XYZ file of C-alpha atoms in Angstrom:
716
model
C 201.252 97.346 51.290
C 202.079 101.276 50.826
C 199.255 103.399 51.344
C 199.352 104.760 48.146
C 199.457 101.916 46.526
C 196.551 100.473 48.460
C 194.596 104.017 47.399
C 195.510 103.398 43.890
C 194.190 99.845 43.854
C 190.966 100.980 45.531
C 190.548 103.849 42.926
C 191.228 101.147 39.944
C 188.889 98.831 41.690
C 185.852 101.528 42.250
C 186.309 102.996 38.780
C 186.088 99.534 37.087
C 183.007 98.673 39.217
C 181.100 101.550 38.064
C 182.143 100.929 34.379
C 181.210 97.359 34.695
C 177.810 97.912 36.944
C 176.827 100.095 34.209
C 175.894 97.261 31.789
C 173.763 95.816 34.207
C 170.453 97.291 32.916
C 171.148 95.646 29.657
C 170.613 92.036 31.379
C 167.945 90.232 29.283
C 165.774 87.141 30.179
C 165.684 84.045 28.406
C 162.745 81.694 28.133
C 162.116 77.715 27.952
C 162.203 77.456 24.566
C 165.910 78.901 24.355
C 166.661 76.869 27.240
C 165.766 73.768 25.286
C 166.592 74.813 21.795
C 163.624 74.114 19.669
C 166.012 73.542 16.860
C 164.857 71.724 13.607
C 161.299 71.359 15.100
C 158.069 71.871 12.777
C 156.241 73.377 16.099
C 158.871 76.182 16.469
C 157.445 77.938 13.661
C 153.679 77.766 15.578
C 152.850 80.696 18.068
C 153.127 79.889 21.716
C 149.808 78.642 23.209
C 148.367 80.561 26.060
C 145.717 78.782 27.818
C 142.804 80.507 30.131
C 140.387 78.827 31.912
C 137.384 80.634 33.205
C 134.700 79.243 35.698
C 131.734 81.350 35.405
C 128.326 80.681 37.504
C 126.773 79.947 33.873
C 127.972 81.343 30.655
C 124.420 81.331 29.180
C 123.572 83.934 31.371
C 123.822 87.093 29.357
C 125.394 89.435 32.163
C 128.266 86.520 32.440
C 128.546 85.531 28.902
C 128.984 89.863 28.039
C 131.477 89.999 30.660
C 133.510 87.289 29.335
C 132.994 88.685 25.916
C 134.487 91.840 26.935
C 137.447 90.260 28.587
C 138.152 88.057 25.086
C 137.783 91.557 23.323
C 140.333 93.391 25.466
C 142.550 90.218 24.961
C 142.392 90.562 21.135
C 143.688 93.968 21.836
C 146.622 93.177 23.199
C 150.027 93.380 21.535
C 151.420 89.801 21.019
C 148.324 88.009 20.992
C 147.855 86.559 17.223
C 144.540 84.906 17.464
C 142.184 84.145 20.303
C 140.092 80.974 19.941
C 136.850 81.009 22.056
C 133.167 80.154 22.148
C 132.255 83.571 20.798
C 133.615 82.441 17.626
C 131.640 79.393 17.664
C 128.533 78.752 15.306
C 126.486 76.288 13.336
C 128.828 76.576 10.321
C 127.953 75.702 6.650
C 130.047 75.950 3.470
C 128.498 78.342 0.950
C 130.461 78.076 -2.146
C 134.535 78.562 -1.026
C 133.108 80.848 2.294
C 132.004 79.804 5.371
C 128.678 80.829 6.647
C 126.628 79.987 9.643
C 124.554 81.122 12.829
C 126.628 81.958 15.519
C 125.686 81.035 19.092
C 126.754 84.218 20.305
C 126.142 87.891 18.875
C 128.110 90.516 20.529
C 128.244 88.553 23.767
C 124.682 87.915 23.927
C 123.241 84.281 23.795
C 121.464 83.319 20.476
C 118.516 81.616 20.889
C 120.305 78.439 19.664
C 123.148 78.849 22.360
C 122.251 75.806 24.099
C 122.847 73.485 21.157
C 126.626 74.439 21.107
C 126.609 71.980 24.262
C 125.307 69.231 21.553
C 128.098 70.108 18.931
C 131.596 68.042 19.659
C 133.589 70.197 18.001
C 133.076 72.648 20.641
C 132.465 70.772 23.814
C 135.372 70.098 26.011
C 137.521 72.077 23.546
C 136.094 75.621 24.097
C 133.489 75.020 26.793
C 132.451 72.218 29.101
C 129.879 69.945 28.945
C 127.733 71.877 31.869
C 128.274 75.358 29.902
C 129.965 76.870 33.271
C 133.604 76.602 32.395
C 134.826 78.337 29.119
C 138.540 77.804 27.498
C 140.379 80.390 26.001
C 143.214 79.589 23.792
C 145.763 82.308 22.520
C 147.887 82.147 20.017
C 150.876 84.283 21.225
C 154.301 85.951 20.355
C 156.501 87.619 23.165
C 152.975 88.705 24.627
C 153.005 90.688 27.866
C 151.250 88.436 30.469
C 151.095 91.204 33.031
C 148.561 92.765 30.477
C 146.713 89.351 30.070
C 146.333 88.988 33.650
C 145.289 92.678 34.345
C 142.384 91.993 31.580
C 141.202 88.935 33.496
C 141.569 90.742 36.740
C 138.593 93.074 35.804
C 136.260 89.911 35.325
C 133.528 89.621 37.867
C 134.212 88.718 41.341
C 132.123 85.573 41.044
C 134.748 84.507 38.219
C 137.837 82.601 38.512
C 140.317 81.935 36.410
C 143.543 79.842 35.726
C 146.405 80.445 32.897
C 148.795 77.810 31.864
C 151.020 77.129 28.773
C 154.551 77.743 28.288
C 154.126 81.794 28.464
C 153.082 81.235 32.146
C 156.027 79.079 32.557
C 158.305 81.495 31.108
C 156.791 84.349 33.253
C 157.112 82.139 36.469
C 160.641 81.444 35.813
C 161.502 85.261 35.064
C 160.090 86.421 38.371
C 161.937 83.833 40.220
C 165.157 84.885 38.532
C 164.592 88.466 39.606
C 164.082 87.156 43.165
C 167.398 85.465 42.874
C 169.454 88.066 41.755
C 167.862 91.292 43.429
C 166.540 89.520 46.541
C 168.490 86.893 47.927
C 171.610 88.156 47.816
C 170.898 90.549 50.526
C 169.519 88.223 52.623
C 172.584 85.625 51.851
C 174.730 88.595 52.721
C 173.722 88.904 56.219
C 173.807 85.259 56.709
C 177.178 84.772 55.882
C 178.544 88.060 57.846
C 176.432 86.819 60.825
C 178.719 83.276 60.827
C 182.095 85.298 59.688
C 181.269 87.344 62.688
C 181.409 84.598 64.986
C 184.324 83.120 63.702
C 186.544 86.373 63.055
C 185.349 88.536 66.327
C 185.031 91.850 64.069
C 182.077 93.182 62.337
C 184.340 95.095 59.965
C 186.406 92.488 58.865
C 183.315 89.749 58.566
C 182.009 92.421 56.247
C 184.766 91.851 53.550
C 184.560 88.153 52.563
C 180.738 88.480 51.252
C 180.795 91.997 50.136
C 183.498 91.487 47.526
C 182.108 87.862 46.914
C 178.865 89.752 46.069
C 180.897 92.424 44.147
C 182.210 89.250 42.004
C 179.005 88.113 41.345
C 178.093 91.767 39.744
C 181.094 91.531 37.676
C 179.846 88.222 36.585
C 176.410 89.530 35.523
C 177.985 92.581 33.945
C 180.154 89.930 31.799
C 176.555 88.196 30.901
C 175.138 91.700 29.540
C 177.944 92.442 28.054
C 178.550 89.197 25.850
C 174.971 88.791 25.466
C 174.088 86.090 27.675
C 170.582 85.849 28.874
C 169.379 84.886 32.561
C 167.576 81.595 32.226
C 166.394 79.117 34.896
C 170.519 78.100 35.187
C 172.185 81.066 34.005
C 170.799 83.044 37.056
C 172.018 80.719 39.790
C 175.469 81.821 38.752
C 175.757 84.591 40.874
C 174.620 82.782 43.895
C 177.190 80.091 43.203
C 179.788 83.083 42.898
C 178.819 84.197 46.111
C 178.603 81.102 48.003
C 181.196 79.503 46.702
C 184.298 82.238 46.639
C 183.294 84.059 49.670
C 185.590 81.508 51.757
C 188.566 83.045 49.929
C 188.522 86.246 51.619
C 187.872 84.559 54.932
C 190.811 82.618 54.678
C 192.971 85.950 54.195
C 191.175 87.964 56.916
C 191.456 84.781 58.836
C 195.054 84.229 58.521
C 195.609 88.014 58.892
C 193.888 88.353 62.566
C 195.823 85.103 63.735
C 199.313 86.573 62.742
C 198.341 90.108 64.067
C 198.515 89.119 67.515
C 202.064 88.508 67.343
C 203.069 90.731 64.396
C 202.914 94.375 63.152
C 199.970 95.374 61.063
C 201.916 95.350 57.656
C 203.992 92.412 58.869
C 200.552 90.212 59.663
C 199.250 91.508 56.250
C 202.337 90.198 53.880
C 202.744 87.025 56.084
C 198.891 86.168 55.435
C 199.051 86.973 51.610
C 201.949 84.935 51.644
C 200.721 82.069 53.402
C 197.113 81.983 51.542
C 197.988 82.757 48.196
C 199.216 79.079 47.059
C 196.144 77.403 48.641
C 193.950 80.263 47.183
C 195.341 80.038 43.624
C 194.812 75.993 43.547
C 191.294 76.712 45.176
C 190.195 79.205 42.627
C 191.692 77.012 39.709
C 190.592 73.420 40.663
C 186.843 75.054 41.033
C 187.062 77.100 37.859
C 188.206 73.588 36.244
C 185.641 71.896 37.837
C 182.829 74.491 36.008
C 184.528 74.846 33.214
C 183.870 71.148 32.462
C 180.216 72.423 31.737
C 181.602 73.704 28.549
C 181.675 70.282 26.846
C 177.946 69.840 27.837
C 175.624 69.740 24.826
C 173.067 72.425 26.726
C 173.956 75.958 25.888
C 172.463 77.054 29.299
C 174.851 74.394 31.056
C 178.170 76.047 28.949
C 176.991 79.562 29.876
C 176.760 78.500 33.617
C 180.101 77.176 33.677
C 181.671 80.013 32.221
C 180.074 82.711 34.006
C 180.623 80.640 37.720
C 184.553 80.045 36.466
C 184.747 84.071 35.576
C 183.269 85.011 39.021
C 185.502 82.846 40.901
C 188.262 84.422 39.097
C 187.103 88.170 39.931
C 186.710 86.727 43.836
C 189.921 85.424 43.960
C 191.700 88.412 42.496
C 189.450 90.467 45.011
C 190.840 88.442 47.764
C 194.370 88.830 47.008
C 194.518 92.355 45.798
C 191.740 94.901 46.945
C 190.561 93.293 50.323
C 194.453 93.411 51.341
C 194.244 96.841 50.039
C 191.656 97.967 52.722
C 193.120 95.725 55.180
C 196.538 97.790 54.693
C 194.639 101.157 55.633
C 192.202 99.718 58.420
C 194.169 97.535 60.981
C 191.258 95.097 61.760
C 191.669 93.619 65.221
C 188.972 91.019 66.947
C 186.948 92.657 69.362
C 185.018 89.631 70.622
C 185.866 85.896 71.189
C 186.724 84.178 67.741
C 184.749 80.926 66.856
C 187.007 78.063 68.032
C 186.601 74.456 67.474
C 188.790 71.655 68.473
C 188.848 68.130 66.403
C 191.003 65.360 68.277
C 192.678 63.302 65.722
C 192.393 59.980 67.603
C 189.051 60.764 69.004
C 186.473 58.016 69.077
C 184.016 60.594 67.445
C 185.974 60.940 64.335
C 186.828 57.483 63.613
C 183.033 56.823 64.429
C 182.277 59.334 61.711
C 184.843 57.878 59.228
C 183.187 54.632 59.720
C 179.758 55.417 59.290
C 180.793 57.474 56.019
C 182.574 54.633 54.654
C 179.079 52.419 55.368
C 176.924 54.949 53.865
C 179.231 55.319 50.593
C 179.402 51.212 50.521
C 175.523 51.198 50.282
C 174.863 54.112 48.481
C 174.667 52.008 44.982
C 171.537 50.588 46.372
C 169.994 53.836 46.201
C 171.504 55.476 43.127
C 170.067 52.380 40.987
C 166.667 53.460 41.719
C 167.442 56.979 40.724
C 165.313 58.335 37.697
C 166.458 60.769 34.844
C 163.605 63.105 33.837
C 162.799 66.751 33.392
C 159.455 68.723 33.652
C 159.084 72.166 32.625
C 156.091 72.708 35.401
C 158.180 70.378 37.792
C 160.250 73.423 38.137
C 157.549 74.843 40.345
C 156.207 73.723 43.844
C 152.862 71.681 43.772
C 151.007 74.586 45.736
C 152.310 77.321 43.043
C 149.540 78.870 41.093
C 151.172 77.694 38.106
C 150.761 74.127 38.934
C 147.274 74.405 40.223
C 146.558 76.234 36.856
C 147.861 73.270 34.855
C 145.854 70.527 36.870
C 142.881 72.774 36.535
C 143.337 72.119 32.565
C 144.087 68.933 32.881
C 140.839 68.247 34.786
C 138.565 70.404 32.490
C 140.343 69.650 28.947
C 142.771 66.705 29.258
C 145.620 68.871 27.846
C 148.340 71.354 29.015
C 151.128 71.434 26.362
C 150.239 70.392 22.448
C 151.381 67.161 20.716
C 151.437 67.600 16.953
C 151.474 65.169 14.312
C 151.999 66.510 10.743
C 150.655 64.225 8.099
C 152.306 64.620 4.356
C 151.347 63.109 1.203
C 152.576 63.293 -2.206
C 149.942 64.968 -3.736
C 146.377 66.716 -2.338
C 143.999 64.966 0.076
C 141.215 63.556 -1.200
C 137.688 62.111 -0.465
C 139.195 58.629 -0.282
C 141.773 60.064 2.723
C 138.782 60.824 4.833
C 137.593 57.624 6.105
C 141.448 56.455 6.517
C 142.445 59.810 8.605
C 139.315 58.762 10.584
C 140.800 55.393 11.358
C 143.787 57.209 12.372
C 142.445 59.445 14.948
C 140.805 56.856 16.358
C 144.184 54.620 16.571
C 145.575 57.720 18.388
C 142.365 57.731 20.757
C 143.506 54.488 21.748
C 146.640 55.725 23.165
C 147.257 55.656 26.799
C 146.798 59.255 28.139
C 145.430 60.673 24.947
C 142.553 62.373 25.894
C 141.029 63.405 22.483
C 142.522 65.233 19.103
C 141.616 68.429 17.463
C 141.964 68.425 13.219
C 140.398 69.497 10.213
C 138.236 66.500 10.428
C 136.027 67.751 13.329
C 134.699 70.286 10.945
C 134.416 67.762 8.076
C 132.446 65.512 10.581
C 130.606 67.999 12.521
C 129.323 70.057 9.644
C 129.409 67.765 6.946
C 131.858 69.197 4.725
C 134.099 66.816 2.422
C 137.383 66.913 2.962
C 138.626 67.950 -0.405
C 136.388 71.385 -0.382
C 137.996 71.986 3.076
C 141.477 71.838 1.732
C 140.332 74.109 -1.338
C 138.694 76.509 1.338
C 142.036 76.597 3.460
C 143.732 78.171 0.431
C 141.526 81.010 0.481
C 142.305 84.088 2.610
C 139.574 83.399 4.844
C 140.315 79.708 5.309
C 143.814 80.166 5.803
C 142.562 82.194 8.852
C 140.188 79.658 10.047
C 142.425 76.719 9.358
C 146.006 77.888 10.148
C 146.254 75.510 13.127
C 145.226 72.379 11.226
C 146.238 73.131 7.587
C 149.943 73.868 6.578
C 150.214 74.209 2.985
C 149.177 70.822 1.409
C 149.691 69.086 4.849
C 147.717 68.127 7.696
C 148.291 69.023 11.420
C 146.644 66.859 14.218
C 146.810 68.315 17.683
C 146.961 65.384 20.227
C 145.650 66.271 23.898
C 147.584 64.697 26.569
C 148.096 65.462 30.263
C 151.593 64.608 29.912
C 154.133 67.269 30.957
C 157.292 65.305 31.743
C 160.071 64.135 29.307
C 159.874 60.245 29.739
C 156.147 60.504 29.289
C 156.785 62.491 26.051
C 159.127 59.934 24.379
C 156.906 57.311 25.498
C 153.690 58.958 23.566
C 155.834 59.854 20.567
C 157.165 56.212 20.516
C 153.387 54.946 20.691
C 152.443 57.592 18.078
C 155.058 56.154 15.714
C 154.033 52.258 16.257
C 150.467 53.499 14.820
C 151.745 55.401 12.009
C 153.432 52.134 10.839
C 150.055 51.280 9.565
C 149.616 54.017 7.471
C 152.705 53.958 5.446
C 150.908 56.066 2.202
C 151.874 59.158 4.968
C 154.888 60.438 6.207
C 154.773 62.294 9.269
C 156.585 64.035 11.720
C 155.483 64.354 15.534
C 156.632 67.755 17.153
C 155.973 69.188 20.683
C 157.667 71.523 23.033
C 157.481 68.401 25.341
C 160.051 66.748 22.862
C 162.687 69.502 23.523
C 162.651 68.761 27.124
C 162.750 65.002 26.252
C 166.042 65.602 24.122
C 167.265 67.470 26.707
C 166.762 64.705 29.225
C 168.464 62.027 27.111
C 171.511 64.486 27.085
C 171.606 65.108 30.894
C 172.706 61.456 32.021
C 175.620 61.621 29.258
C 176.512 65.115 30.286
C 176.712 64.360 34.009
C 178.933 61.292 33.577
C 181.237 63.245 31.193
C 181.606 66.360 33.070
C 182.259 64.537 36.646
C 185.266 62.295 35.220
C 186.567 65.190 33.242
C 186.436 67.482 36.834
C 187.962 64.431 38.458
C 190.567 64.028 35.923
C 191.518 67.904 35.494
C 191.392 68.449 39.479
C 193.555 65.091 40.086
C 196.386 66.345 37.660
C 196.471 69.738 39.040
C 196.801 68.162 42.828
C 199.239 65.893 41.428
C 201.247 68.764 39.642
C 201.361 70.668 42.985
C 201.633 68.017 45.638
C 204.043 65.849 43.412
C 202.692 63.077 45.691
C 200.258 60.612 44.523
C 199.565 59.729 48.225
C 198.779 62.802 49.173
C 196.535 63.444 45.753
C 194.481 60.574 46.304
C 193.999 61.815 49.924
C 192.875 65.246 48.911
C 190.236 64.061 46.264
C 188.457 61.833 48.651
C 186.269 64.333 50.097
C 185.046 65.284 46.315
C 184.513 61.478 45.358
C 182.720 60.641 48.331
C 180.423 63.901 48.222
C 179.493 63.485 44.613
C 178.501 59.693 45.160
C 176.290 60.804 47.634
C 175.037 63.440 46.271
C 173.353 60.805 43.900
C 172.113 58.657 46.969
C 170.575 61.802 48.418
C 168.683 62.427 45.069
C 167.164 58.822 45.232
C 166.617 58.555 48.969
C 164.543 62.079 48.832
C 162.632 61.249 45.536
C 164.241 63.534 43.027
C 165.053 62.920 39.346
C 168.205 63.882 37.769
C 167.136 66.564 35.650
C 168.151 69.825 34.250
C 168.682 71.855 37.515
C 169.958 68.713 39.690
C 172.480 67.763 37.299
C 174.831 70.885 37.919
C 174.736 70.168 41.540
C 177.772 67.760 41.380
C 179.909 70.144 39.503
C 179.188 72.661 42.424
C 179.765 70.251 45.140
C 183.299 69.529 43.518
C 184.054 72.981 43.707
C 183.093 73.855 47.066
C 184.563 70.621 48.762
C 188.005 70.952 47.200
C 188.750 74.281 48.685
C 188.402 72.481 52.207
C 190.692 69.570 50.857
C 193.397 71.858 49.523
C 193.728 74.139 52.453
C 194.036 71.242 55.058
C 196.291 69.069 53.004
C 198.569 72.131 52.140
C 198.626 73.544 55.647
C 199.616 69.846 56.797
C 202.512 69.945 54.142
C 203.747 73.483 55.451
C 203.664 72.394 59.236
C 205.075 68.582 58.550
C 208.611 70.295 57.623
C 208.887 71.463 61.488
C 206.778 68.879 63.465
C 206.459 65.359 63.880
C 203.600 63.946 61.219
C 200.768 63.338 64.030
C 201.461 66.821 65.514
C 201.353 68.499 61.826
C 198.159 66.559 61.461
C 196.241 67.712 64.405
C 198.059 71.268 63.870
C 196.634 71.922 60.297
C 193.312 70.589 61.870
C 193.267 73.108 64.664
C 194.142 75.960 62.114
C 191.717 74.947 59.367
C 189.155 73.259 60.831
C 187.138 76.205 62.447
C 187.521 78.087 59.109
C 186.144 74.887 57.135
C 183.519 74.874 59.758
C 182.451 78.601 59.467
C 182.633 78.388 55.394
C 180.423 75.335 55.780
C 178.002 76.848 58.139
C 177.809 80.032 55.594
C 177.206 77.526 52.522
C 174.626 75.554 54.580
C 172.804 78.883 55.435
C 173.043 81.155 52.063
C 171.715 77.438 50.183
C 169.076 77.381 52.597
C 167.609 80.520 51.941
C 166.859 78.770 48.559
C 164.223 76.878 50.179
C 161.900 79.653 50.218
C 161.803 80.161 46.741
C 158.596 79.733 44.753
C 160.497 77.303 42.379
C 160.899 73.492 43.191
C 164.025 73.671 41.143
C 165.864 75.681 43.531
C 164.518 74.192 46.675
C 165.436 70.851 45.270
C 169.028 72.457 44.495
C 169.034 73.527 48.448
C 168.552 70.591 49.636
C 171.089 68.874 47.750
C 173.875 71.488 48.181
C 172.938 71.403 51.977
C 173.561 67.925 52.532
C 176.558 67.771 50.113
C 177.900 70.405 51.908
C 177.524 68.827 55.271
C 178.600 65.631 53.924
C 181.808 67.191 52.439
C 182.891 69.003 55.713
C 182.656 65.888 57.357
C 184.480 63.975 54.975
C 187.361 66.659 55.201
C 187.593 67.166 58.980
C 187.238 63.547 59.892
C 188.045 60.820 57.000
C 190.892 62.942 55.567
C 193.188 63.260 58.637
C 192.698 60.000 59.519
C 193.663 58.606 55.874
C 196.549 60.883 56.498
C 197.341 59.578 59.701
C 197.045 55.562 58.140
C 198.973 56.634 55.238
C 202.313 57.896 57.266
C 201.687 54.716 59.822
C 201.813 52.605 56.601
C 204.965 54.319 55.160
C 207.104 54.203 58.482
C 205.687 50.121 58.755
C 208.308 48.954 56.334
C 211.234 50.786 58.296
C 209.606 49.897 61.670
C 209.888 46.197 60.576
C 213.037 46.370 59.304
C 214.283 47.863 62.360
C 212.694 44.957 64.547
C 214.272 42.527 62.402
C 217.791 44.138 62.935
C 217.244 44.092 66.681
C 216.214 40.717 66.668
C 219.352 39.900 64.631
C 221.520 41.783 67.016
C 220.002 40.184 69.862
C 220.753 36.828 68.379
C 224.397 37.580 67.496
C 224.937 39.015 71.142
C 223.449 35.452 72.929
C 225.558 33.442 70.618
C 228.551 35.609 71.575
C 227.720 34.722 75.237
C 227.418 31.271 74.725
C 230.958 31.371 72.909
C 232.458 32.839 75.722
C 231.039 30.344 78.306
C-alpha cells in the first residue's frame, strides 16, 4: 500500500469520524413503556404512578407533619407532576349538593383535632397512611417527570425520616443510569482489558492498541447511526456498542497477527499485503455470518430486538472495513514489530487431554436436555436489577407497607348509567377480587360510597362536574368505572395468572363488559413472544450460516463440522440458564444469537486455515498446523471476550450481570469445542474418508497374495 494512498484513507476516515461523532449528542433514551409497546392498552392513557414511601417518627407530631407537607407542596410544583395524592388531601368528606365538603385531617400540614380519626377510616389506612400513623404513602401521577427533581425534594426531609421510591419512572431512571454507564464507562475498561490480552499475544504495545481501538470506533459509528435514524437507547439497544467491540475486535487481531508472522520473513509491504490477502476471505465470511446471525433479530416481534440486530450488524460491517482498510493504512506507515515474546500455546491433535475434553463435551451435551426442560420463560422489570439495589429494596418496602407496586386495573362498562342497583353487585365483585391469591386490596369509587355514605348515582353525577373530574379521575372514565387491584406481583407469569383469575370472576357478572389492563401485562405479552422468537431466530441463524458455509466450503462434511461449535454452544447456553437458575427473558434471549456470531468466527478461521494448508501437506499435519497457527489467536480472542463480558458483573443491573455469566461460560464452551472437538472431528472424517480405499487396498493385496500362492502350487 502506497504512502499517499494510506494518508488519503486515514484522512477520509478521520473526516468521517468527526462528522459521525457530531451526531452522538443527539442520542436519546427510551423507557420501559417503549420497550414493551403499550399499544391498545387502556392503561396507556393514564399517567405513570410514582410511589413514595416516607417513614417518620410519627406523622401526628406537628414538626414532622409540617416537614412532610412542605415536601408534598414542592413535589406538586415539579414539572411533569400531574397530581399528588397524600394524607394532606384526606378529610371527613360529605357531599352538599353537587360539591364535596368535609373536615380535613390536616390544615396546611398541621394536625387537626380530629387527626387521629384518620386511622379509623379504611379509605386512607393502608392507602395513604399505615395503621400506626408513622408511614406516609405519597402517590404521584406523572408524565415525563425529572426524577432527579423529585429526589432533591426528598433529600431535604429531616434526617430522622427515610424514604423509598418505586414505580415505572424509577425503573426507567435506573435503566437510563445503567445505559449511560454501559456507553461511557465500560468501553474504556473493556479497551484496557482487551489491549492487555492482545499485547501478550502480539508482543507489541502499539499494534495491540489497534484492534480494540477501531472496534470501539466502529461502536461509536453504530451509536451515531442510532442517533441519525432515531433509535432510542434502552435496556437492549444500549448493549449494541459493547457487542460490536467484543465481537469484532478479533478482526483486527487476526490481520495484525498474520502481518507480524509474515514480517519475520518478508518485507514490510510484502508482509502487509500477504496478511490482507490471507485474512480477507476469513474475515469476510466471519463478518457476514455474524451479521446474518444478528439480522435474524429483525424477525422478532419486539422492536428493541430488531433495532439491536440492525445496529450490531452495522457495527460489525464498520469493523470489518476498518480492519481490512484503515488498520492496514496505519501499518503501512508504521512498521510494527514484536518487541516481546509472543504468547504461544500448542495444542496436540492426538493428545489425551483433547480426546478427554471432547468426550466430556459430548457427555454434557447429551445430558443438557435434562436441565433445559426446567428452564422457565418469565420477565420482571424489577428483576432487571440486583436484589441489593435501592430500586428493588424500595419495591419490597412498598409491598410490605401497602401491598402493591405496579397497578392492575379492571375497567367496568355498562350499557347506560351505573345506578343504585349496581352498588351491591359491585360490592360482591370487589369481595370476589379480594379473594384472589396475591390480591391485597382494591381501590374504587365504592370506597368513597361506603365510607362517606354517598349513593353511587350521586357520585356518578358528581364525577361530571369540574371538581368531580379532578377528584374521581382515577376511578371514573366517562360512564365507566375503574377498579385498581393491589398486588405485589411484578413478574409476567404472575400477571397472566392474575388476569386469568380476574377473567374467571368476571364471568359471573355478565351484565358488565370489562377490560383488564396493567403495565405488567405488556411484559407478559413480551414474555409470551420470547420463546417463540428465540426458536425462530436460532433456526433462521442456523439455516443462514449453514447455507453460507456450504457455498464457501462446497463440501457438506466440512460445513457440518464447522457448525458443530455453534450448535454445541447454543445448546449448552440454555443448560447454563437452567443450572444457574436464570429465566429465559428479554435479556437472556439475546445470548444465543450473540454466541453464534462470536463462535462461528473461530470455527471459520480454523477451517479455512486447514483448507489452505491441506493443499500442501498431509491431512493430519494440516490439522496440526492449522491448530498451531489459529489456536493462540482464538485463545487470545476468547480471553479478551471473557474479560470484556466479565466487566459487566460490576454493573448495578442484574440483567447485564446475567448476560455476563452466560456469555463468559458460552465463549469458554465455544473455544473448547473449536480447539478440541473440531480437530478431532476433522481427523475422524478424514480417516472415515480413507477407510473405503484402505479396505479396497487390503482386499486387492489379499487377492494378489492368493493368486501368487496358487501360481506357486501350480508350478510345483
